[in-house]
Amino acid sequence: MSGTGDPKPPAGATAVGAVRRRHRGLRITAWVAAGLVLAGAGGAGYVYKRLDGNIHSVDIDSALGRDRPVKLGHGSMDILVLGSDSRSGANRAYGHDSGSARSDTAMIVHLAKGHKRATVVSIPRDTLVHRPACAKPGGGTAPAARQAMFNSAYAVGGPACAVKTVEKLTGLRMDHYVEVDFTGFKNLVDALGGVPLTTTQAIRDPKSHLDLAAGTHTLDGAEALGLVRTRHGVADGSDLGRIQLQQAFLKALMDRIRGLGLLTSPTKLFSVADTATSAVTTDTGLGSVGRLMGLAQGMRGLKSGDIHMVTLPVRFAPSNRNRVQPIPAKAAMVWAALRADKPVPADAFSGSAAGHVDAGKVVRPTPAPGAR
């Protein structure tokens, strides 16, 4: 198992984030950055500059222009959170680099007005969607495609195309974008000293470098990464089962953060904040510690129990059982609820293929000592 001590803030040049960073760290990054500033740690000016320099951002608004859904006016917020599966650079240890990254994990995080309640809608990466025409990062245009895999949007057009595809699918404007890559996620879990959880059965998947007996564990970064990536270790081996594992792990991760008492240890807080801000790529609207802090201040009362995690209602594609398609009427109920800032009705998920998978029962949080 891995963990970190309480290293002192290093003296030196500002660390610059790499071009691609990956998520599950939106709330982590926001919370610890806010906590550091509010705690009044020594050397606050240096610390602020250091963390600010870690964050890499992309200008989604300029890339997409005005042809987008209108912003909702009732105070809610929608954030597209992606985990990219690039195997380049430090991520090469997790597989072969095919030359382009794809979004391995996709979640729409809907923060209700007041940010006291949230709905997280996971989109299976193998979902067949209408991918709109997108500008390529290197120049030129990728033509629109019907029945394209959802994760191909990131591969052909990067973050802007992923956002554009989600907005086409949902009719909702994404207010913000957050991305974390393999290495960023692994380092973040290690900086937290691991994440406690309980597995109700053994999980073994050589492809994900995962071998967990049934019981209580504190997962280090490599083990946590294996857990959220495994398809073959539990349930039916589908992406739907993996999504349920990801959702269960996210709740355990949030409980871990709440139980750490970071505000009582400025050096530990700095270590986690430094790792978290280095782990993410955001849109320019969240591309500074100050902006993340503003978001965090509105989310401080949000607990894992206040978050409703669901999966887009889908059915298996008739032409390929390894692909899924949105169920139009059911998906429309999900998007309508988010648009109205209301809870998603349970009827939206009746008949969904995700309802026949129970991988989420395999993992449950094990609160760390002192967690509330």
GROMACS .gro file of C-alpha atoms in nm:
model
  372
    1MET     CA    1   0.000   0.000   0.000
    2SER     CA    2   0.119   0.347  -0.074
    3GLY     CA    3   0.103   0.668   0.124
    4THR     CA    4   0.279   0.999   0.166
    5GLY     CA    5   0.428   1.180   0.461
    6ASP     CA    6   0.408   1.547   0.535
    7PRO     CA    7   0.668   1.702   0.301
    8LYS     CA    8   0.746   2.069   0.345
    9PRO     CA    9   0.651   2.299   0.055
   10PRO     CA   10   0.953   2.293  -0.175
   11ALA     CA   11   1.143   2.607  -0.267
   12GLY     CA   12   1.194   2.638  -0.637
   13ALA     CA   13   1.039   2.711  -0.968
   14THR     CA   14   0.668   2.684  -1.035
   15ALA     CA   15   0.564   2.343  -1.161
   16VAL     CA   16   0.380   2.358  -1.490
   17GLY     CA   17   0.103   2.104  -1.557
   18ALA     CA   18   0.135   1.865  -1.850
   19VAL     CA   19  -0.081   1.906  -2.160
   20ARG     CA   20  -0.329   1.635  -2.070
   21ARG     CA   21  -0.458   1.583  -1.715
   22ARG     CA   22  -0.735   1.357  -1.601
   23HIS     CA   23  -1.037   1.365  -1.343
   24ARG     CA   24  -1.204   1.253  -1.073
   25GLY     CA   25  -1.042   1.543  -0.888
   26LEU     CA   26  -1.275   1.842  -0.940
   27ARG     CA   27  -1.405   1.855  -0.588
   28ILE     CA   28  -1.074   1.740  -0.440
   29THR     CA   29  -0.883   2.016  -0.616
   30ALA     CA   30  -1.138   2.282  -0.530
   31TRP     CA   31  -1.173   2.175  -0.168
   32VAL     CA   32  -0.805   2.151  -0.081
   33ALA     CA   33  -0.714   2.471  -0.266
   34ALA     CA   34  -0.984   2.658  -0.076
   35GLY     CA   35  -0.881   2.500   0.251
   36LEU     CA   36  -0.519   2.606   0.205
   37VAL     CA   37  -0.612   2.969   0.151
   38LEU     CA   38  -0.871   2.975   0.429
   39ALA     CA   39  -0.628   2.809   0.672
   40GLY     CA   40  -0.385   3.097   0.626
   41ALA     CA   41  -0.081   2.872   0.583
   42GLY     CA   42   0.259   3.041   0.603
   43GLY     CA   43   0.401   3.173   0.277
   44ALA     CA   44   0.052   3.210   0.131
   45GLY     CA   45   0.172   3.430  -0.155
   46TYR     CA   46   0.425   3.173  -0.273
   47VAL     CA   47   0.181   2.886  -0.222
   48TYR     CA   48  -0.092   3.060  -0.421
   49LYS     CA   49   0.149   3.128  -0.707
   50ARG     CA   50   0.278   2.771  -0.701
   51LEU     CA   51  -0.068   2.613  -0.713
   52ASP     CA   52  -0.189   2.860  -0.973
   53GLY     CA   53   0.103   2.769  -1.196
   54ASN     CA   54   0.024   2.399  -1.170
   55ILE     CA   55  -0.316   2.428  -1.336
   56HIS     CA   56  -0.337   2.378  -1.712
   57SER     CA   57  -0.645   2.516  -1.886
   58VAL     CA   58  -0.805   2.511  -2.231
   59ASP     CA   59  -1.031   2.777  -2.382
   60ILE     CA   60  -1.347   2.579  -2.458
   61ASP     CA   61  -1.568   2.885  -2.508
   62SER     CA   62  -1.352   3.033  -2.783
   63ALA     CA   63  -1.322   2.696  -2.957
   64LEU     CA   64  -1.698   2.638  -2.969
   65GLY     CA   65  -1.821   2.992  -3.033
   66ARG     CA   66  -2.187   3.086  -2.995
   67ASP     CA   67  -2.356   2.781  -3.149
   68ARG     CA   68  -2.428   2.623  -2.813
   69PRO     CA   69  -2.721   2.562  -2.577
   70VAL     CA   70  -2.820   2.867  -2.375
   71LYS     CA   71  -2.699   2.904  -2.019
   72LEU     CA   72  -2.956   2.811  -1.756
   73GLY     CA   73  -3.058   3.099  -1.533
   74HIS     CA   74  -3.158   2.926  -1.210
   75GLY     CA   75  -2.816   2.903  -1.046
   76SER     CA   76  -2.732   2.540  -1.119
   77MET     CA   77  -2.404   2.436  -1.283
   78ASP     CA   78  -2.311   2.154  -1.522
   79ILE     CA   79  -1.953   2.030  -1.545
   80LEU     CA   80  -1.816   1.772  -1.787
   81VAL     CA   81  -1.559   1.556  -1.611
   82LEU     CA   82  -1.338   1.335  -1.827
   83GLY     CA   83  -1.072   1.077  -1.756
   84SER     CA   84  -0.842   1.044  -2.056
   85ASP     CA   85  -0.675   0.715  -2.147
   86SER     CA   86  -0.367   0.850  -2.323
   87ARG     CA   87  -0.078   0.600  -2.294
   88SER     CA   88   0.188   0.856  -2.380
   89GLY     CA   89   0.457   0.993  -2.148
   90ALA     CA   90   0.429   0.878  -1.787
   91ASN     CA   91   0.107   0.693  -1.873
   92ARG     CA   92   0.289   0.447  -2.102
   93ALA     CA   93   0.315   0.194  -1.818
   94TYR     CA   94  -0.060   0.139  -1.840
   95GLY     CA   95  -0.069   0.021  -2.201
   96HIS     CA   96   0.034   0.083  -2.560
   97ASP     CA   97   0.002   0.433  -2.703
   98SER     CA   98  -0.218   0.411  -3.011
   99GLY     CA   99  -0.134   0.766  -3.109
  100SER     CA  100  -0.447   0.937  -2.977
  101ALA     CA  101  -0.613   0.966  -2.640
  102ARG     CA  102  -0.975   0.879  -2.572
  103SER     CA  103  -1.205   0.965  -2.286
  104ASP     CA  104  -1.201   0.653  -2.071
  105THR     CA  105  -1.443   0.800  -1.816
  106ALA     CA  106  -1.712   1.063  -1.869
  107MET     CA  107  -1.943   1.216  -1.611
  108ILE     CA  108  -2.177   1.513  -1.619
  109VAL     CA  109  -2.175   1.666  -1.271
  110HIS     CA  110  -2.490   1.872  -1.213
  111LEU     CA  111  -2.468   2.098  -0.909
  112ALA     CA  112  -2.814   2.210  -0.805
  113LYS     CA  113  -2.885   2.570  -0.711
  114GLY     CA  114  -2.708   2.641  -0.383
  115HIS     CA  115  -2.469   2.350  -0.445
  116LYS     CA  116  -2.620   2.145  -0.161
  117ARG     CA  117  -2.723   1.860  -0.391
  118ALA     CA  118  -2.562   1.704  -0.697
  119THR     CA  119  -2.647   1.454  -0.968
  120VAL     CA  120  -2.369   1.271  -1.151
  121VAL     CA  121  -2.463   1.113  -1.485
  122SER     CA  122  -2.205   0.869  -1.621
  123ILE     CA  123  -2.191   0.825  -1.999
  124PRO     CA  124  -2.060   0.483  -2.107
  125ARG     CA  125  -1.761   0.533  -2.333
  126ASP     CA  126  -1.899   0.277  -2.580
  127THR     CA  127  -2.225   0.469  -2.628
  128LEU     CA  128  -2.313   0.526  -2.994
  129VAL     CA  129  -2.391   0.893  -3.051
  130HIS     CA  130  -2.414   1.158  -3.321
  131ARG     CA  131  -2.073   1.323  -3.309
  132PRO     CA  132  -2.088   1.673  -3.461
  133ALA     CA  133  -1.822   1.815  -3.690
  134CYS     CA  134  -1.526   1.929  -3.481
  135ALA     CA  135  -1.211   2.129  -3.535
  136LYS     CA  136  -0.898   1.915  -3.504
  137PRO     CA  137  -0.632   2.039  -3.262
  138GLY     CA  138  -0.370   2.023  -3.537
  139GLY     CA  139  -0.585   2.197  -3.798
  140GLY     CA  140  -0.867   2.093  -4.028
  141THR     CA  141  -1.209   1.956  -3.943
  142ALA     CA  142  -1.329   1.612  -3.843
  143PRO     CA  143  -1.661   1.554  -4.022
  144ALA     CA  144  -1.980   1.475  -3.833
  145ALA     CA  145  -2.044   1.105  -3.777
  146ARG     CA  146  -2.353   0.911  -3.681
  147GLN     CA  147  -2.329   0.598  -3.469
  148ALA     CA  148  -1.984   0.704  -3.350
  149MET     CA  149  -1.851   0.581  -3.016
  150PHE     CA  150  -1.878   0.855  -2.758
  151ASN     CA  151  -1.512   0.842  -2.662
  152SER     CA  152  -1.405   0.904  -3.022
  153ALA     CA  153  -1.500   1.271  -2.982
  154TYR     CA  154  -1.202   1.336  -2.755
  155ALA     CA  155  -0.977   1.137  -2.987
  156VAL     CA  156  -1.056   1.342  -3.297
  157GLY     CA  157  -1.110   1.687  -3.149
  158GLY     CA  158  -0.983   1.699  -2.791
  159PRO     CA  159  -1.169   1.862  -2.501
  160ALA     CA  160  -1.369   2.103  -2.718
  161CYS     CA  161  -1.511   1.821  -2.931
  162ALA     CA  162  -1.597   1.619  -2.620
  163VAL     CA  163  -1.790   1.916  -2.480
  164LYS     CA  164  -1.959   1.980  -2.816
  165THR     CA  165  -2.067   1.616  -2.841
  166VAL     CA  166  -2.209   1.616  -2.488
  167GLU     CA  167  -2.401   1.936  -2.555
  168LYS     CA  168  -2.540   1.784  -2.876
  169LEU     CA  169  -2.643   1.471  -2.685
  170THR     CA  170  -2.801   1.646  -2.387
  171GLY     CA  171  -2.915   1.989  -2.504
  172LEU     CA  172  -2.740   2.124  -2.193
  173ARG     CA  173  -2.461   2.378  -2.191
  174MET     CA  174  -2.153   2.260  -2.004
  175ASP     CA  175  -2.048   2.546  -1.778
  176HIS     CA  176  -1.707   2.393  -1.706
  177TYR     CA  177  -1.468   2.115  -1.806
  178VAL     CA  178  -1.228   1.909  -1.593
  179GLU     CA  179  -0.992   1.631  -1.705
  180VAL     CA  180  -0.745   1.405  -1.522
  181ASP     CA  181  -0.510   1.143  -1.671
  182PHE     CA  182  -0.385   0.809  -1.536
  183THR     CA  183  -0.076   0.943  -1.365
  184GLY     CA  184  -0.256   1.241  -1.212
  185PHE     CA  185  -0.523   1.017  -1.062
  186LYS     CA  186  -0.267   0.771  -0.923
  187ASN     CA  187  -0.055   1.047  -0.769
  188LEU     CA  188  -0.359   1.210  -0.613
  189VAL     CA  189  -0.467   0.892  -0.436
  190ASP     CA  190  -0.112   0.840  -0.310
  191ALA     CA  191  -0.096   1.200  -0.183
  192LEU     CA  192  -0.409   1.128   0.021
  193GLY     CA  193  -0.237   0.829   0.180
  194GLY     CA  194  -0.465   0.587  -0.002
  195VAL     CA  195  -0.841   0.538   0.002
  196PRO     CA  196  -1.007   0.294   0.248
  197LEU     CA  197  -1.284   0.073   0.111
  198THR     CA  198  -1.431  -0.274   0.147
  199THR     CA  199  -1.469  -0.530  -0.129
  200THR     CA  200  -1.746  -0.785  -0.081
  201GLN     CA  201  -1.575  -1.035  -0.311
  202ALA     CA  202  -1.230  -1.093  -0.457
  203ILE     CA  203  -1.146  -0.876  -0.759
  204ARG     CA  204  -0.872  -1.005  -0.989
  205ASP     CA  205  -0.792  -0.861  -1.330
  206PRO     CA  206  -0.437  -0.902  -1.468
  207LYS     CA  207  -0.512  -0.651  -1.745
  208SER     CA  208  -0.570  -0.382  -1.483
  209HIS     CA  209  -0.289  -0.505  -1.255
  210LEU     CA  210  -0.550  -0.569  -0.987
  211ASP     CA  211  -0.559  -0.849  -0.728
  212LEU     CA  212  -0.777  -0.775  -0.424
  213ALA     CA  213  -0.911  -1.030  -0.178
  214ALA     CA  214  -1.253  -0.981  -0.026
  215GLY     CA  215  -1.227  -0.756   0.277
  216THR     CA  216  -1.113  -0.413   0.390
  217HIS     CA  217  -0.830  -0.237   0.206
  218THR     CA  218  -0.657   0.097   0.182
  219LEU     CA  219  -0.591   0.124  -0.190
  220ASP     CA  220  -0.279   0.302  -0.307
  221GLY     CA  221  -0.277   0.493  -0.634
  222ALA     CA  222  -0.192   0.198  -0.858
  223GLU     CA  223  -0.460  -0.021  -0.698
  224ALA     CA  224  -0.721   0.254  -0.716
  225LEU     CA  225  -0.643   0.308  -1.083
  226GLY     CA  226  -0.677  -0.064  -1.146
  227LEU     CA  227  -1.014  -0.068  -0.970
  228VAL     CA  228  -1.169   0.216  -1.167
  229ARG     CA  229  -1.037   0.071  -1.495
  230THR     CA  230  -1.125  -0.296  -1.453
  231ARG     CA  231  -1.391  -0.445  -1.679
  232HIS     CA  232  -1.322  -0.813  -1.631
  233GLY     CA  233  -1.272  -0.839  -1.257
  234VAL     CA  234  -1.641  -0.818  -1.162
  235ALA     CA  235  -1.994  -0.861  -1.296
  236ASP     CA  236  -2.038  -0.915  -1.671
  237GLY     CA  237  -1.713  -0.755  -1.789
  238SER     CA  238  -1.895  -0.462  -1.949
  239ASP     CA  239  -1.830  -0.090  -1.932
  240LEU     CA  240  -2.156  -0.059  -1.738
  241GLY     CA  241  -2.009  -0.261  -1.452
  242ARG     CA  242  -1.693  -0.053  -1.454
  243ILE     CA  243  -1.899   0.266  -1.427
  244GLN     CA  244  -2.066   0.134  -1.112
  245LEU     CA  245  -1.724   0.061  -0.961
  246GLN     CA  246  -1.610   0.413  -1.050
  247GLN     CA  247  -1.913   0.564  -0.882
  248ALA     CA  248  -1.861   0.356  -0.567
  249PHE     CA  249  -1.494   0.453  -0.555
  250LEU     CA  250  -1.574   0.821  -0.599
  251LYS     CA  251  -1.791   0.815  -0.287
  252ALA     CA  252  -1.513   0.641  -0.094
  253LEU     CA  253  -1.269   0.905  -0.219
  254MET     CA  254  -1.491   1.189  -0.101
  255ASP     CA  255  -1.531   1.028   0.241
  256ARG     CA  256  -1.154   0.993   0.264
  257ILE     CA  257  -1.101   1.364   0.199
  258ARG     CA  258  -1.359   1.467   0.457
  259GLY     CA  259  -1.198   1.241   0.717
  260LEU     CA  260  -0.836   1.351   0.674
  261GLY     CA  261  -0.850   1.675   0.872
  262LEU     CA  262  -0.623   1.850   0.624
  263LEU     CA  263  -0.676   2.192   0.778
  264THR     CA  264  -0.485   2.082   1.089
  265SER     CA  265  -0.173   1.996   0.885
  266PRO     CA  266  -0.068   2.277   0.648
  267THR     CA  267   0.223   2.075   0.506
  268LYS     CA  268  -0.003   1.777   0.430
  269LEU     CA  269  -0.261   2.013   0.286
  270PHE     CA  270   0.002   2.168   0.062
  271SER     CA  271   0.116   1.824  -0.057
  272VAL     CA  272  -0.238   1.722  -0.152
  273ALA     CA  273  -0.320   2.059  -0.308
  274ASP     CA  274   0.005   2.060  -0.506
  275THR     CA  275  -0.068   1.712  -0.641
  276ALA     CA  276  -0.434   1.787  -0.712
  277THR     CA  277  -0.372   2.108  -0.904
  278SER     CA  278  -0.098   1.935  -1.104
  279ALA     CA  279  -0.340   1.653  -1.190
  280VAL     CA  280  -0.612   1.846  -1.370
  281THR     CA  281  -0.680   2.030  -1.691
  282THR     CA  282  -0.976   2.268  -1.670
  283ASP     CA  283  -1.152   2.515  -1.893
  284THR     CA  284  -1.026   2.870  -1.857
  285GLY     CA  285  -1.327   2.954  -1.640
  286LEU     CA  286  -1.181   2.732  -1.364
  287GLY     CA  287  -0.817   2.780  -1.457
  288SER     CA  288  -0.691   2.943  -1.137
  289VAL     CA  289  -0.678   2.870  -0.767
  290GLY     CA  290  -0.902   3.170  -0.702
  291ARG     CA  291  -1.176   3.039  -0.932
  292LEU     CA  292  -1.151   2.688  -0.793
  293MET     CA  293  -1.167   2.837  -0.444
  294GLY     CA  294  -1.485   3.023  -0.533
  295LEU     CA  295  -1.642   2.698  -0.649
  296ALA     CA  296  -1.518   2.515  -0.340
  297GLN     CA  297  -1.668   2.768  -0.101
  298GLY     CA  298  -2.009   2.693  -0.246
  299MET     CA  299  -1.959   2.315  -0.215
  300ARG     CA  300  -1.821   2.278   0.135
  301GLY     CA  301  -2.140   2.131   0.276
  302LEU     CA  302  -2.176   1.872  -0.001
  303LYS     CA  303  -2.132   1.516   0.132
  304SER     CA  304  -2.121   1.188  -0.057
  305GLY     CA  305  -2.476   1.117   0.062
  306ASP     CA  306  -2.595   1.434  -0.112
  307ILE     CA  307  -2.486   1.302  -0.450
  308HIS     CA  308  -2.714   1.093  -0.671
  309MET     CA  309  -2.501   0.886  -0.910
  310VAL     CA  310  -2.668   0.737  -1.215
  311THR     CA  311  -2.579   0.601  -1.558
  312LEU     CA  312  -2.729   0.726  -1.883
  313PRO     CA  313  -3.025   0.496  -1.967
  314VAL     CA  314  -2.902   0.272  -2.249
  315ARG     CA  315  -2.976  -0.051  -2.431
  316PHE     CA  316  -2.739  -0.283  -2.609
  317ALA     CA  317  -2.695  -0.202  -2.977
  318PRO     CA  318  -2.860  -0.469  -3.198
  319SER     CA  319  -2.561  -0.470  -3.433
  320ASN     CA  320  -2.296  -0.510  -3.160
  321ARG     CA  321  -2.352  -0.617  -2.799
  322ASN     CA  322  -2.027  -0.444  -2.705
  323ARG     CA  323  -2.190  -0.108  -2.784
  324VAL     CA  324  -2.486   0.066  -2.623
  325GLN     CA  325  -2.737   0.324  -2.743
  326PRO     CA  326  -2.925   0.585  -2.539
  327ILE     CA  327  -3.293   0.503  -2.486
  328PRO     CA  328  -3.436   0.827  -2.633
  329ALA     CA  329  -3.743   0.871  -2.412
  330LYS     CA  330  -3.559   0.773  -2.094
  331ALA     CA  331  -3.253   0.985  -2.168
  332ALA     CA  332  -3.483   1.280  -2.238
  333MET     CA  333  -3.622   1.244  -1.885
  334VAL     CA  334  -3.270   1.271  -1.741
  335TRP     CA  335  -3.179   1.582  -1.940
  336ALA     CA  336  -3.515   1.745  -1.867
  337ALA     CA  337  -3.465   1.694  -1.493
  338LEU     CA  338  -3.120   1.851  -1.502
  339ARG     CA  339  -3.248   2.139  -1.713
  340ALA     CA  340  -3.522   2.204  -1.458
  341ASP     CA  341  -3.278   2.155  -1.168
  342LYS     CA  342  -3.490   1.870  -1.031
  343PRO     CA  343  -3.400   1.519  -0.912
  344VAL     CA  344  -3.402   1.261  -1.191
  345PRO     CA  345  -3.714   1.042  -1.160
  346ALA     CA  346  -3.659   0.672  -1.099
  347ASP     CA  347  -3.873   0.588  -1.402
  348ALA     CA  348  -3.596   0.723  -1.623
  349PHE     CA  349  -3.390   0.411  -1.555
  350SER     CA  350  -3.650   0.137  -1.592
  351GLY     CA  351  -3.551  -0.092  -1.876
  352SER     CA  352  -3.193   0.036  -1.892
  353ALA     CA  353  -2.918  -0.220  -1.950
  354ALA     CA  354  -2.732  -0.069  -1.655
  355GLY     CA  355  -3.008  -0.190  -1.426
  356HIS     CA  356  -2.908  -0.551  -1.487
  357VAL     CA  357  -2.552  -0.497  -1.360
  358ASP     CA  358  -2.472  -0.498  -0.988
  359ALA     CA  359  -2.097  -0.434  -0.981
  360GLY     CA  360  -2.153  -0.135  -0.754
  361LYS     CA  361  -2.239  -0.371  -0.468
  362VAL     CA  362  -1.888  -0.517  -0.480
  363VAL     CA  363  -1.729  -0.201  -0.336
  364ARG     CA  364  -1.842   0.014  -0.045
  365PRO     CA  365  -1.670   0.293   0.147
  366THR     CA  366  -1.484   0.220   0.468
  367PRO     CA  367  -1.463   0.557   0.645
  368ALA     CA  368  -1.119   0.649   0.771
  369PRO     CA  369  -1.079   0.715   1.146
  370GLY     CA  370  -1.222   1.055   1.227
  371ALA     CA  371  -1.447   1.065   0.919
  372ARG     CA  372  -1.789   1.212   0.975
   0.00000   0.00000   0.00000
